[in-house]
Amino acid sequence: MFGKKKMSPSYDPAAQKPILRCSICTGEQVAGFQDLHTGHFTEVQLIRSPQELQAFRSRYGIPADCPIEKIY
C-alpha cells in the first residue's frame, strides 16, 4: 500500500555545487547538485516559488549569499 520513501541526496560542498536547471521553453526550474568531477546532475526538487528555493537552501545549509548557478 505504501511505497518506499525516497531518501534526500546528501550535499558535499567539496564535491558538488548547487544548481538550478531551467527550461528555456517552459520556465520550469529544478534544484539539485552537480558533481564537480563528472558533471552529473542530481535532481532534488521542483522550484515553483521563492519560498521553495529558500526551503531548498535551508534543507541543505546553502547560505542566502551563495549564488546558485542556472543552467539551461
Short mmCIF file of C-alpha atoms in Angstrom, two decimals:
data_model
loop_
_atom_site.label_atom_id
_atom_site.label_comp_id
_atom_site.label_asym_id
_atom_site.label_seq_id
_atom_site.Cartn_x
_atom_site.Cartn_y
_atom_site.Cartn_z
CA MET A 1 0.00 0.00 0.00
CA PHE A 2 2.79 2.42 0.83
CA GLY A 3 5.75 2.98 -1.47
CA LYS A 4 9.35 3.38 -0.43
CA LYS A 5 10.22 6.77 0.97
CA LYS A 6 12.77 8.49 -1.23
CA MET A 7 15.96 9.44 0.53
CA SER A 8 17.14 13.00 0.03
CA PRO A 9 20.52 13.13 -1.65
CA SER A 10 23.37 14.33 0.50
CA TYR A 11 25.22 17.54 -0.31
CA ASP A 12 29.01 17.64 -0.16
CA PRO A 13 30.28 21.18 -0.91
CA ALA A 14 33.76 19.81 -1.62
CA ALA A 15 32.47 17.57 -4.43
CA GLN A 16 29.20 19.19 -5.55
CA LYS A 17 27.73 22.59 -6.31
CA PRO A 18 24.08 23.63 -6.10
CA ILE A 19 22.49 24.25 -9.50
CA LEU A 20 19.11 25.38 -10.85
CA ARG A 21 18.37 23.57 -14.11
CA CYS A 22 15.96 25.78 -16.06
CA SER A 23 13.86 25.10 -19.14
CA ILE A 24 14.02 27.81 -21.79
CA CYS A 25 10.61 26.79 -23.18
CA THR A 26 8.50 26.37 -20.04
CA GLY A 27 10.47 28.27 -17.41
CA GLU A 28 10.43 25.22 -15.14
CA GLN A 29 13.25 25.18 -12.58
CA VAL A 30 14.66 22.11 -10.84
CA ALA A 31 17.11 22.47 -7.96
CA GLY A 32 19.83 19.90 -7.49
CA PHE A 33 23.54 19.27 -7.30
CA GLN A 34 26.18 18.94 -9.99
CA ASP A 35 29.18 16.73 -9.34
CA LEU A 36 32.32 18.84 -9.79
CA HIS A 37 34.32 15.91 -11.19
CA THR A 38 31.87 14.20 -13.55
CA GLY A 39 29.36 17.00 -14.25
CA HIS A 40 26.48 14.64 -13.37
CA PHE A 41 23.34 16.50 -12.21
CA THR A 42 21.20 15.03 -9.42
CA GLU A 43 17.66 16.43 -9.23
CA VAL A 44 16.35 17.23 -5.76
CA GLN A 45 13.15 19.25 -6.11
CA LEU A 46 11.00 21.31 -8.43
CA ILE A 47 11.17 25.05 -7.66
CA ARG A 48 7.91 26.93 -8.24
CA SER A 49 8.35 29.87 -5.88
CA PRO A 50 11.00 31.83 -3.96
CA GLN A 51 9.78 30.06 -0.80
CA GLU A 52 10.59 26.65 -2.30
CA LEU A 53 14.08 27.87 -3.25
CA GLN A 54 14.55 29.13 0.32
CA ALA A 55 13.39 25.75 1.66
CA PHE A 56 15.95 24.01 -0.60
CA ARG A 57 18.70 26.30 0.71
CA SER A 58 17.64 25.69 4.33
CA ARG A 59 17.43 21.90 3.96
CA TYR A 60 20.99 21.67 2.62
CA GLY A 61 22.59 24.57 4.54
CA ILE A 62 23.26 26.74 1.49
CA PRO A 63 23.68 30.37 2.65
CA ALA A 64 21.50 33.06 1.09
CA ASP A 65 24.60 34.95 -0.09
CA CYS A 66 25.89 31.89 -2.00
CA PRO A 67 24.82 32.22 -5.65
CA ILE A 68 23.13 29.22 -7.27
CA GLU A 69 24.11 28.96 -10.92
CA LYS A 70 21.38 28.45 -13.52
CA ILE A 71 21.99 26.04 -16.38
CA TYR A 72 19.74 25.71 -19.43
#
